[in-house]
XYZ file of C-alpha atoms in Angstrom:
698
model
C 40.446 -14.292 22.081
C 36.707 -14.219 22.055
C 35.564 -12.765 25.290
C 38.858 -12.953 27.104
C 40.306 -9.548 26.250
C 36.950 -7.854 26.301
C 35.863 -9.396 29.511
C 39.451 -8.910 30.727
C 37.579 -6.202 32.060
C 41.180 -6.024 32.849
C 40.879 -2.505 31.635
C 37.476 -1.620 32.965
C 38.247 -3.067 36.375
C 41.437 -1.099 36.820
C 39.573 2.084 37.692
C 36.345 2.013 39.714
C 33.717 4.017 37.857
C 32.869 5.884 41.043
C 36.419 7.256 41.063
C 36.049 8.848 37.634
C 35.018 12.488 37.323
C 31.320 13.174 36.912
C 30.279 13.576 33.295
C 28.175 16.678 33.944
C 24.517 17.514 34.195
C 22.187 20.217 32.923
C 23.705 22.798 35.264
C 27.325 21.938 34.562
C 29.087 24.144 32.000
C 30.357 22.150 29.022
C 33.973 21.173 28.674
C 35.900 22.458 25.641
C 35.576 18.990 24.099
C 31.803 19.037 24.590
C 31.595 22.497 23.073
C 33.573 21.319 20.053
C 31.438 18.188 19.644
C 28.266 20.277 19.904
C 29.511 22.617 17.182
C 30.364 19.636 14.957
C 26.918 18.101 15.315
C 25.404 21.520 14.631
C 27.241 21.670 11.312
C 26.100 18.101 10.583
C 22.507 19.191 11.195
C 22.935 22.193 8.920
C 24.183 20.097 6.016
C 21.570 17.387 6.471
C 18.791 19.972 6.654
C 19.970 21.602 3.432
C 19.897 18.268 1.608
C 16.347 17.519 2.734
C 15.222 21.017 1.792
C 16.704 20.659 -1.698
C 14.938 17.332 -2.109
C 11.477 18.545 -1.038
C 9.208 18.528 -4.121
C 12.339 18.740 -6.243
C 11.180 15.987 -8.605
C 7.837 17.678 -9.349
C 7.971 19.533 -12.666
C 4.483 19.000 -14.074
C 0.964 18.479 -12.781
C 1.186 14.886 -13.965
C 4.338 14.429 -11.853
C 2.473 15.745 -8.831
C -0.670 13.698 -9.377
C 1.402 10.535 -9.626
C 3.426 11.451 -6.523
C 0.564 12.674 -4.338
C -1.006 9.307 -3.364
C 2.382 7.994 -2.231
C 3.054 11.127 -0.191
C -0.369 10.943 1.427
C 0.298 7.373 2.529
C 3.711 8.411 3.852
C 2.314 11.242 5.980
C -0.332 8.918 7.381
C 2.433 6.458 8.230
C 4.531 9.173 9.881
C 1.537 10.165 12.014
C 1.017 6.547 13.102
C -2.179 6.331 11.041
C -1.257 3.786 8.371
C -3.085 1.588 7.940
C -5.965 3.846 8.971
C -7.570 2.898 12.287
C -11.092 1.572 12.281
C -13.753 4.255 12.436
C -15.690 3.014 15.441
C -18.950 4.436 16.808
C -18.406 8.021 17.955
C -20.868 7.709 20.852
C -21.474 11.435 20.504
C -23.164 12.816 23.599
C -24.508 16.305 24.305
C -24.204 17.100 28.011
C -25.778 20.540 28.028
C -26.331 23.814 26.195
C -25.689 27.482 26.793
C -27.090 30.454 24.881
C -25.217 33.421 23.514
C -26.239 36.504 21.584
C -28.014 34.967 18.578
C -26.440 31.512 18.883
C -26.510 28.312 20.894
C -23.574 26.252 22.160
C -23.913 22.528 22.674
C -21.435 21.009 25.107
C -20.569 17.558 23.829
C -18.037 14.773 23.670
C -17.338 11.957 21.243
C -14.886 9.061 21.161
C -12.497 9.105 18.220
C -11.485 5.606 19.333
C -13.077 3.617 22.127
C -12.113 5.458 25.305
C -10.311 8.297 23.481
C -12.614 11.170 24.406
C -12.741 14.465 22.543
C -14.431 17.276 24.451
C -15.975 19.931 22.233
C -18.416 22.798 21.886
C -20.712 23.045 18.875
C -21.762 26.618 18.065
C -24.755 27.238 15.769
C -27.111 30.128 15.024
C -30.395 30.049 16.945
C -32.301 29.947 13.681
C -31.097 27.413 11.109
C -33.127 27.157 7.884
C -30.868 24.682 6.096
C -27.355 23.233 5.995
C -24.802 25.924 6.791
C -21.121 26.388 6.012
C -19.193 25.022 8.961
C -15.801 25.576 10.554
C -13.767 23.016 12.453
C -11.675 25.051 14.884
C -8.568 23.275 16.163
C -7.144 24.756 19.350
C -3.599 25.800 20.009
C -1.920 25.683 23.390
C -4.212 27.813 25.537
C -4.511 26.100 28.884
C -7.446 27.031 31.101
C -7.222 25.469 34.546
C -8.905 26.669 37.737
C -8.398 25.071 41.144
C -6.876 22.003 39.502
C -9.771 21.541 37.059
C -9.043 21.737 33.321
C -11.762 23.434 31.275
C -10.084 22.738 27.957
C -8.370 25.096 25.563
C -11.703 25.377 23.698
C -12.634 27.939 26.350
C -9.505 30.002 25.662
C -10.347 30.168 21.948
C -14.130 30.622 22.339
C -14.126 34.008 20.576
C -13.485 32.316 17.226
C -16.493 29.952 17.139
C -18.676 32.672 18.666
C -17.815 34.980 15.765
C -18.579 32.302 13.196
C -21.950 31.426 14.778
C -22.986 35.098 14.763
C -22.100 35.298 11.063
C -24.205 32.362 9.914
C -21.778 29.469 10.338
C -21.792 26.376 12.468
C -18.493 25.828 14.266
C -17.171 22.820 16.152
C -14.229 23.616 18.430
C -12.410 20.625 19.904
C -9.960 20.271 22.755
C -6.477 18.894 22.300
C -5.101 15.810 23.995
C -2.813 17.621 26.437
C -4.983 20.610 27.293
C -8.446 19.107 27.155
C -10.727 18.393 30.059
C -8.988 15.001 30.266
C -5.291 15.859 30.301
C -3.087 13.626 28.193
C 0.568 14.154 27.230
C 2.162 16.131 24.405
C 5.663 16.411 25.906
C 6.959 12.840 25.758
C 10.431 13.578 24.388
C 10.408 17.278 25.223
C 10.456 16.844 28.978
C 9.163 13.406 30.019
C 12.062 11.272 28.728
C 9.670 9.040 26.785
C 12.025 8.347 23.899
C 10.301 5.030 23.322
C 7.585 7.066 21.577
C 9.970 7.263 18.616
C 10.662 3.531 18.664
C 6.916 2.962 18.687
C 6.395 5.407 15.807
C 4.127 7.452 18.057
C 3.576 11.190 18.036
C 0.679 13.085 19.633
C 0.410 14.871 16.283
C -1.184 11.645 15.071
C -3.803 11.774 17.814
C -4.614 15.389 16.997
C -4.855 14.566 13.283
C -7.114 11.581 13.952
C -9.344 13.590 16.279
C -9.775 16.146 13.481
C -10.763 13.399 11.037
C -13.327 12.042 13.472
C -14.593 15.561 14.194
C -15.407 15.900 10.496
C -17.128 12.506 10.681
C -19.243 13.946 13.482
C -20.034 17.115 11.545
C -21.309 15.008 8.662
C -23.985 13.603 10.996
C -25.377 17.050 11.856
C -28.326 18.247 9.759
C -27.256 21.878 10.291
C -23.933 21.239 8.537
C -23.276 21.514 4.804
C -20.637 18.797 4.493
C -19.399 20.246 1.201
C -18.631 23.599 2.829
C -16.403 22.680 5.757
C -13.427 24.889 6.557
C -10.600 24.157 8.983
C -8.577 26.664 10.965
C -6.589 27.127 14.164
C -3.487 28.920 15.342
C -0.135 27.746 16.724
C -0.713 24.109 17.606
C -4.124 24.429 15.974
C -2.398 25.774 12.883
C -0.222 22.674 12.764
C -3.250 20.414 13.193
C -4.939 22.305 10.354
C -2.003 21.323 8.153
C -2.308 17.675 9.231
C -6.006 17.800 8.381
C -5.294 19.308 4.965
C -2.715 16.630 4.247
C -4.711 13.543 5.214
C -8.407 14.399 4.698
C -9.903 15.327 1.328
C -13.261 16.501 2.706
C -12.512 20.017 4.011
C -13.042 22.607 1.304
C -11.005 25.501 2.691
C -8.191 26.145 5.196
C -6.638 28.952 7.207
C -3.700 27.575 9.248
C -2.319 30.374 11.423
C 1.275 30.280 12.737
C 1.489 26.504 12.527
C 4.217 25.646 10.073
C 7.716 26.595 9.023
C 10.606 24.689 7.490
C 13.393 22.434 8.743
C 15.880 25.289 8.465
C 14.012 27.192 11.169
C 13.312 24.181 13.345
C 16.664 22.405 13.225
C 19.326 24.952 12.359
C 17.779 28.066 13.890
C 16.551 26.156 16.944
C 12.776 26.671 16.790
C 12.250 23.015 17.700
C 13.206 23.984 21.249
C 10.002 26.019 21.526
C 7.684 23.224 20.393
C 6.296 20.106 22.012
C 5.942 16.766 20.243
C 2.446 17.411 18.851
C 3.975 19.737 16.252
C 5.949 17.044 14.458
C 5.452 13.781 12.627
C 7.955 10.961 13.094
C 9.868 11.968 9.975
C 10.589 8.495 8.589
C 10.741 9.635 4.974
C 12.850 12.743 5.530
C 10.295 15.411 4.583
C 10.629 19.133 4.764
C 7.353 20.757 5.768
C 6.534 22.136 2.332
C 5.594 18.564 1.425
C 2.934 18.548 4.154
C 1.603 21.879 2.933
C 1.491 20.789 -0.702
C -1.093 18.114 0.053
C -3.659 20.871 0.662
C -3.597 21.871 -3.022
C -5.618 22.896 -4.910
C -8.153 23.749 -2.189
C -8.380 27.397 -1.066
C -5.736 28.049 1.595
C -4.669 31.208 3.380
C -1.151 30.857 4.780
C -1.092 33.197 7.809
C 1.711 34.382 10.078
C 3.007 37.429 11.888
C 6.376 38.995 11.185
C 7.876 38.764 14.683
C 6.856 35.203 15.514
C 9.942 33.654 17.118
C 8.772 30.026 16.877
C 7.465 30.337 13.296
C 9.961 32.824 11.821
C 9.019 34.772 8.757
C 11.896 33.598 6.552
C 10.921 29.933 6.899
C 7.260 30.755 6.316
C 8.135 32.557 3.083
C 10.341 29.687 1.893
C 7.594 27.152 2.607
C 4.982 29.292 0.873
C 7.201 29.635 -2.217
C 7.434 25.844 -2.569
C 3.696 25.528 -1.980
C 2.929 28.185 -4.598
C 4.656 26.041 -7.218
C 2.107 23.257 -6.698
C -0.865 25.634 -6.843
C 0.472 27.109 -10.077
C 0.663 23.630 -11.613
C -3.063 23.322 -10.955
C -3.715 26.771 -12.415
C -5.097 27.645 -8.982
C -2.778 30.416 -7.807
C -5.827 32.499 -6.855
C -6.736 29.891 -4.219
C -3.484 30.387 -2.312
C -3.038 33.410 -0.092
C -0.125 34.595 2.029
C -0.974 36.837 4.970
C 1.811 38.486 6.952
C 0.790 40.829 9.756
C 2.816 42.808 12.258
C 3.166 41.240 15.664
C 4.522 38.390 17.811
C 3.277 34.831 18.234
C -0.151 35.880 19.447
C -3.815 35.550 18.516
C -4.185 39.090 17.191
C -7.145 40.766 15.527
C -4.898 41.464 12.535
C -4.695 37.705 11.964
C -8.351 37.013 12.774
C -10.066 39.422 10.375
C -8.442 38.154 7.143
C -9.260 34.573 8.191
C -12.910 35.507 8.590
C -12.893 37.187 5.181
C -11.206 34.182 3.561
C -13.899 31.810 4.768
C -16.639 34.264 3.734
C -15.108 34.430 0.276
C -14.809 30.702 -0.331
C -17.611 29.208 1.772
C -20.276 31.944 1.601
C -19.289 33.583 -1.685
C -19.411 37.064 -0.218
C -16.887 39.833 0.110
C -17.961 42.327 2.746
C -16.108 44.259 5.444
C -15.849 42.592 8.847
C -17.764 44.776 11.272
C -18.102 42.465 14.255
C -15.341 42.017 16.813
C -14.504 38.489 17.960
C -14.984 38.526 21.718
C -15.275 35.937 24.488
C -18.918 35.827 25.590
C -18.802 33.119 28.270
C -17.327 32.383 31.639
C -15.120 29.355 30.985
C -17.019 27.257 33.525
C -20.158 27.537 31.385
C -18.465 25.607 28.573
C -17.304 22.583 30.561
C -18.495 19.284 29.094
C -17.881 16.813 31.928
C -18.885 17.232 35.551
C -17.072 13.958 36.252
C -14.369 12.505 34.031
C -15.146 9.089 32.500
C -13.452 6.140 34.131
C -12.911 4.324 30.832
C -10.849 7.170 29.332
C -7.667 6.288 27.440
C -6.547 9.864 26.859
C -3.945 9.718 29.624
C -2.442 6.475 28.283
C -3.189 6.639 24.557
C 0.538 6.660 23.747
C 0.610 3.007 24.849
C -1.882 1.823 22.230
C -2.412 4.428 19.499
C 0.234 2.923 17.218
C 0.024 -0.885 17.235
C 3.185 -2.634 18.332
C 4.368 -5.593 16.273
C 3.563 -8.749 18.188
C 6.199 -11.459 17.695
C 5.007 -14.615 15.986
C 5.730 -18.001 17.423
C 9.349 -18.959 16.712
C 9.520 -20.616 13.279
C 9.724 -24.389 13.292
C 11.665 -24.672 10.039
C 14.842 -23.018 8.763
C 13.284 -21.975 5.450
C 10.402 -20.306 7.249
C 12.834 -18.435 9.478
C 15.057 -17.307 6.619
C 12.040 -15.816 4.833
C 10.977 -13.980 7.974
C 14.540 -12.843 8.610
C 14.863 -11.279 5.159
C 11.510 -9.527 5.548
C 12.457 -8.057 8.910
C 15.843 -6.838 7.680
C 14.142 -5.172 4.731
C 11.545 -3.516 6.976
C 14.244 -2.251 9.325
C 16.142 -0.754 6.413
C 12.982 0.943 5.138
C 11.374 2.075 8.386
C 14.213 2.512 10.884
C 17.433 3.177 8.970
C 16.356 5.139 5.894
C 18.456 8.036 7.166
C 21.769 6.249 6.655
C 23.856 7.883 3.905
C 23.310 6.392 0.454
C 26.713 7.706 -0.657
C 28.894 8.039 2.433
C 32.058 10.107 2.344
C 35.476 8.459 2.219
C 36.652 7.046 5.545
C 39.848 9.108 5.386
C 41.497 7.118 8.193
C 44.331 8.791 10.092
C 46.623 7.550 12.815
C 46.708 10.483 15.191
C 49.233 8.981 17.605
C 50.738 5.666 18.656
C 52.923 4.275 21.410
C 54.373 0.893 22.406
C 54.578 -0.420 25.960
C 55.409 -3.890 27.274
C 54.977 -5.488 23.887
C 51.657 -3.800 23.166
C 50.922 -1.040 20.722
C 48.193 1.552 21.203
C 47.109 3.493 18.156
C 44.707 6.425 18.299
C 42.861 6.517 14.985
C 40.164 8.754 13.645
C 37.888 8.362 10.644
C 34.989 10.049 8.888
C 31.756 8.344 9.805
C 29.330 10.771 8.237
C 29.520 14.179 6.647
C 31.393 16.493 9.038
C 31.670 13.799 11.753
C 35.128 12.494 12.583
C 35.279 9.940 15.382
C 38.062 8.167 17.326
C 39.134 4.563 17.814
C 41.607 3.213 20.362
C 43.278 0.158 18.807
C 45.416 -2.114 21.021
C 47.386 -4.936 19.402
C 50.751 -6.615 19.560
C 53.738 -4.578 18.579
C 54.772 -7.382 16.250
C 52.912 -9.985 14.247
C 49.672 -10.431 12.359
C 46.337 -10.189 14.106
C 44.008 -13.177 13.879
C 41.158 -11.899 16.077
C 39.760 -8.383 16.366
C 37.386 -7.526 19.194
C 35.398 -4.314 18.634
C 34.092 -2.806 21.862
C 31.242 -0.311 21.510
C 31.773 2.134 24.359
C 29.323 4.514 25.919
C 30.770 7.487 27.800
C 31.382 5.582 31.034
C 33.102 2.710 29.267
C 35.231 5.019 27.099
C 36.505 7.026 30.038
C 37.134 3.870 32.053
C 39.179 2.277 29.247
C 41.080 5.504 28.716
C 41.828 5.859 32.417
C 42.999 2.263 32.533
C 45.323 2.618 29.546
C 46.666 6.090 30.279
C 49.274 5.078 32.896
C 51.079 2.886 30.343
C 50.446 5.044 27.282
C 50.827 8.519 28.731
C 52.460 9.845 25.565
C 49.273 9.381 23.539
C 46.711 9.487 26.374
C 47.785 12.442 28.495
C 45.858 13.348 31.567
C 46.759 10.458 33.821
C 44.495 7.818 35.243
C 44.834 5.386 38.095
C 48.133 3.963 39.208
C 49.071 1.130 36.851
C 47.890 -2.358 37.720
C 50.900 -4.362 36.528
C 49.239 -7.759 36.900
C 46.174 -6.785 34.911
C 48.235 -5.138 32.223
C 50.474 -8.207 31.993
C 47.398 -10.411 31.565
C 46.151 -8.186 28.782
C 49.555 -8.243 27.098
C 49.794 -12.017 27.372
C 46.325 -12.458 25.934
C 46.955 -10.202 22.952
C 50.447 -11.494 22.232
C 49.632 -15.129 22.898
C 46.609 -15.303 20.618
C 47.446 -12.655 18.044
C 44.437 -10.615 19.113
C 43.543 -6.936 18.969
C 40.995 -4.814 20.811
C 39.392 -1.702 19.313
C 37.450 0.716 21.507
C 34.909 2.666 19.489
C 33.067 5.737 20.797
C 30.187 6.645 18.458
C 28.611 10.089 18.209
C 27.586 11.703 21.465
C 29.758 9.319 23.517
C 33.103 9.620 25.286
C 35.236 12.321 23.659
C 32.291 13.098 21.353
C 29.855 14.015 24.143
C 27.694 17.037 23.452
C 26.915 19.874 25.812
C 24.701 18.065 28.368
C 22.443 21.087 28.577
C 21.566 20.625 24.911
C 21.339 16.822 24.827
C 17.536 16.562 24.767
C 17.099 19.039 21.928
C 19.941 17.454 19.955
C 18.155 14.104 20.184
C 14.910 15.720 19.030
C 16.672 17.317 16.048
C 17.817 13.898 14.864
C 14.219 12.674 14.818
C 13.030 15.708 12.892
C 15.619 14.857 10.229
C 14.395 11.274 9.888
C 17.057 9.768 12.118
C 17.794 9.018 15.750
C 20.877 9.491 17.854
C 21.107 5.706 18.223
C 20.725 4.789 14.561
C 23.538 7.250 13.921
C 25.618 5.385 16.482
C 24.972 2.103 14.708
C 26.182 3.741 11.509
C 29.293 5.045 13.286
C 30.171 1.566 14.550
C 29.622 0.098 11.103
C 32.037 2.643 9.681
C 34.534 1.915 12.456
C 34.463 -1.780 11.541
C 35.010 -0.871 7.902
C 37.934 1.297 8.983
C 39.535 -1.432 11.059
C 39.303 -4.280 8.556
C 40.886 -2.037 5.920
C 44.053 -1.622 8.035
C 47.181 -3.578 7.251
C 47.252 -6.744 9.338
C 43.511 -6.775 10.078
C 42.124 -7.629 6.669
C 41.649 -11.317 7.486
C 41.050 -11.002 11.222
C 38.019 -12.698 12.742
C 35.837 -9.871 14.030
C 33.753 -10.027 17.190
C 31.731 -7.190 18.664
C 30.768 -6.346 22.230
C 28.915 -3.737 24.215
C 27.298 -3.321 27.588
C 23.793 -2.123 28.377
C 22.398 0.155 25.703
C 25.728 -0.029 23.858
C 25.122 -3.769 23.516
C 22.074 -2.938 21.409
C 24.175 -0.628 19.244
C 26.761 -3.394 18.855
C 24.088 -5.916 17.896
C 22.626 -3.797 15.124
C 26.012 -2.763 13.766
C 26.883 -6.434 13.490
C 23.593 -7.261 11.778
C 24.505 -4.984 8.888
C 28.252 -5.737 8.784
C 28.904 -9.278 7.493
C 32.516 -9.208 8.748
C 31.234 -9.549 12.322
C 31.524 -13.253 13.197
C 30.534 -13.207 16.871
C 28.523 -11.101 19.322
C 29.029 -10.700 23.051
C 26.273 -8.591 24.588
C 26.546 -7.751 28.248
C 23.204 -7.041 29.941
C 21.481 -5.773 26.774
C 18.015 -4.200 27.025
C 15.315 -6.829 26.596
C 13.046 -4.337 24.804
C 13.579 -1.362 22.553
C 11.369 0.587 24.900
C 14.544 0.862 27.008
C 16.743 1.434 23.956
C 18.400 1.625 21.643
C 15.879 3.961 20.027
C 15.334 3.651 16.287
C 12.448 5.079 14.274
C 9.463 2.704 14.248
C 11.497 -0.302 15.349
C 8.750 -1.584 17.657
C 6.408 -1.620 14.681
C 8.715 -4.269 13.202
C 10.215 -6.311 16.058
C 11.743 -6.137 19.516
C 15.145 -7.004 20.954
C 14.688 -10.817 21.209
C 13.837 -10.986 17.510
C 16.738 -8.652 16.690
C 19.118 -11.037 18.471
C 17.770 -13.872 16.320
C 18.660 -11.872 13.198
C 22.348 -12.287 14.095
C 22.150 -16.061 13.696
C 23.755 -18.375 12.760
C 26.680 -16.315 14.045
C 27.303 -17.072 17.744
C 25.664 -14.723 20.239
C 26.590 -14.662 23.932
C 24.178 -12.810 26.234
C 25.792 -12.036 29.575
C 24.140 -10.979 32.796
C 20.703 -11.721 31.403
C 17.609 -13.641 32.338
C 17.317 -16.654 30.056
C 13.525 -16.342 30.010
C 13.806 -13.031 28.161
C 15.700 -14.694 25.301
C 13.620 -17.811 24.686
C 12.623 -16.587 21.242
C 16.147 -16.371 19.748
C 17.134 -19.520 21.652
C 14.359 -21.385 19.846
C 15.543 -20.084 16.470
C 19.141 -21.000 17.331
C 18.118 -24.643 17.676
C 17.100 -24.623 14.018
C 20.788 -24.225 13.199
C 22.255 -26.648 15.747
C 20.070 -28.438 18.263
C 23.055 -29.785 20.212
C 25.143 -26.623 20.335
C 22.797 -23.746 19.485
C 24.563 -20.485 18.599
C 22.796 -18.515 21.356
C 24.305 -18.771 24.832
C 22.775 -17.029 27.848
C 24.967 -16.492 30.881
C 22.653 -15.427 33.634
C 23.651 -13.025 36.341
C 23.777 -14.598 39.818
C 20.527 -12.875 40.766
C 18.721 -14.274 37.736
C 20.289 -17.711 38.129
C 18.851 -17.997 41.612
């Protein structure tokens, strides 16, 4: 059968896609099916979140356990921030562009480059009189945009009252702008609102940039004679609170921390929906399936005041308390419970005085060894324009494009010249994919529990509607078309996106109305007869598989973006889940009577072709691939965690070899790499065939 039944687009051609009903948009109310699918994925998220929460620090019983685990966890968080291996610490090129005086202190307006062209704008506050190295605070800003007449002055100006207070009380304080809200405006909202899902495939998060900028800020502080490098504290609120946690997790140099309203647990983010109030800078690419208590634990045993308010809707109190309880366990193992504080004040998500005063006292206690009442109010002494660093933005800046280079992309090697060399590379890549992109697949999946929901025969064909359990709480459908009589020798598995599923269903419904109610186009007798002849004449079967979020499993379109983001926060992606679903569908099909010895081929179109490819890579029963117009790069999908740190689509196609791969509607130039590898298997009839579209062939 090979491509005949599948490309007997017979079914797809029966109904023009333009004639099908629109699938909805963000303003369209969900259908009952979409509402049901959304509820099912919500329950899936709840169960997955609970498992990760139970696992967080669960294997730590003694201090020795923790000390053995800690180095591995530190490397993992660096990796999840896109910082492993650590980037080179290049020259900071620190430059002071001006000064301004306050009441008893001086502010230096400066910038440095945490990487060449990655500018960090900052203000350095110090007392007017400095007799020796002083305790110093690194203040990391939250989201406090200050923009006048189209000019960004940096969120350092919004938070100026904090460093001003410290400078008046005998501290130095460096306050740095963030990537998105600095004087040079980069991007924090790649997946939140910009549709840049390739960030996940690249293993990129702006949290990594913010964490790296904090590391380099401490490098800068160590060059200042006014700074006591052994008495550096780190604080910030909201986004700055999160960056304080990153700093605590990856840098051993700071001596003391006060993260304010910057962390809660997966329960709050995923199940309770707090992720919808946060941009991408708040999250690592959660490759290793961490709950946030594991980030917090890496601060121990250094003095840390965990601060939050009781009515904070994006860092709810219950999640803060749960995270603190897990963190307290680690401090107790060190015998350092006195170094961990929990501050809960009344109020919303706001920079209140009730949160500020205890932070000031905490730093006084641990960095100045004094315990006195706070008598000075933190106020904003400057017009924001006085604190601007640049009068003209640098032309060599990379801030606005840092997402393109911050995490190195794997560059493909030259195609191997020998089979043994290729097989070694192939095994390494498959292992890396399993470790870095597909760690979220279930280690102990539930039983398939296959059911035949309905079946009907028509004109010598049989249509069965099956469903199966792909993952916990996720049951998915298959449409299986075969001959009413006889054993099947070939099974073609079609991976369907929503358009393809609805087109197949509309095409089949006129003949199988008993099991596919709802109509469809008028029957095309000639096309249906061709399909019947093909299936009956060759003993073939076609299975249409709709993985999660597709076809009858579509989610509420208004929630689609935040559903995709939840997957990432749980160490998965929507697309790697779809690969898993297709794998489970194949396992379901080959376990059916009459299909146990069938030769299995797999097909998909567009992004679904990428899903089909990867499902086949991990299912040895797949003997042949037919990929119609697949993406030539993972930047366009499918999106898997970190996949572009391992390989890209041409190399993934090569992993399917020596099984035959047909690439339809493609440009042959894009697939030269797998074509070269295919010749290692058979130089006369290589197992990669590219069928160019007419436009490309010209």
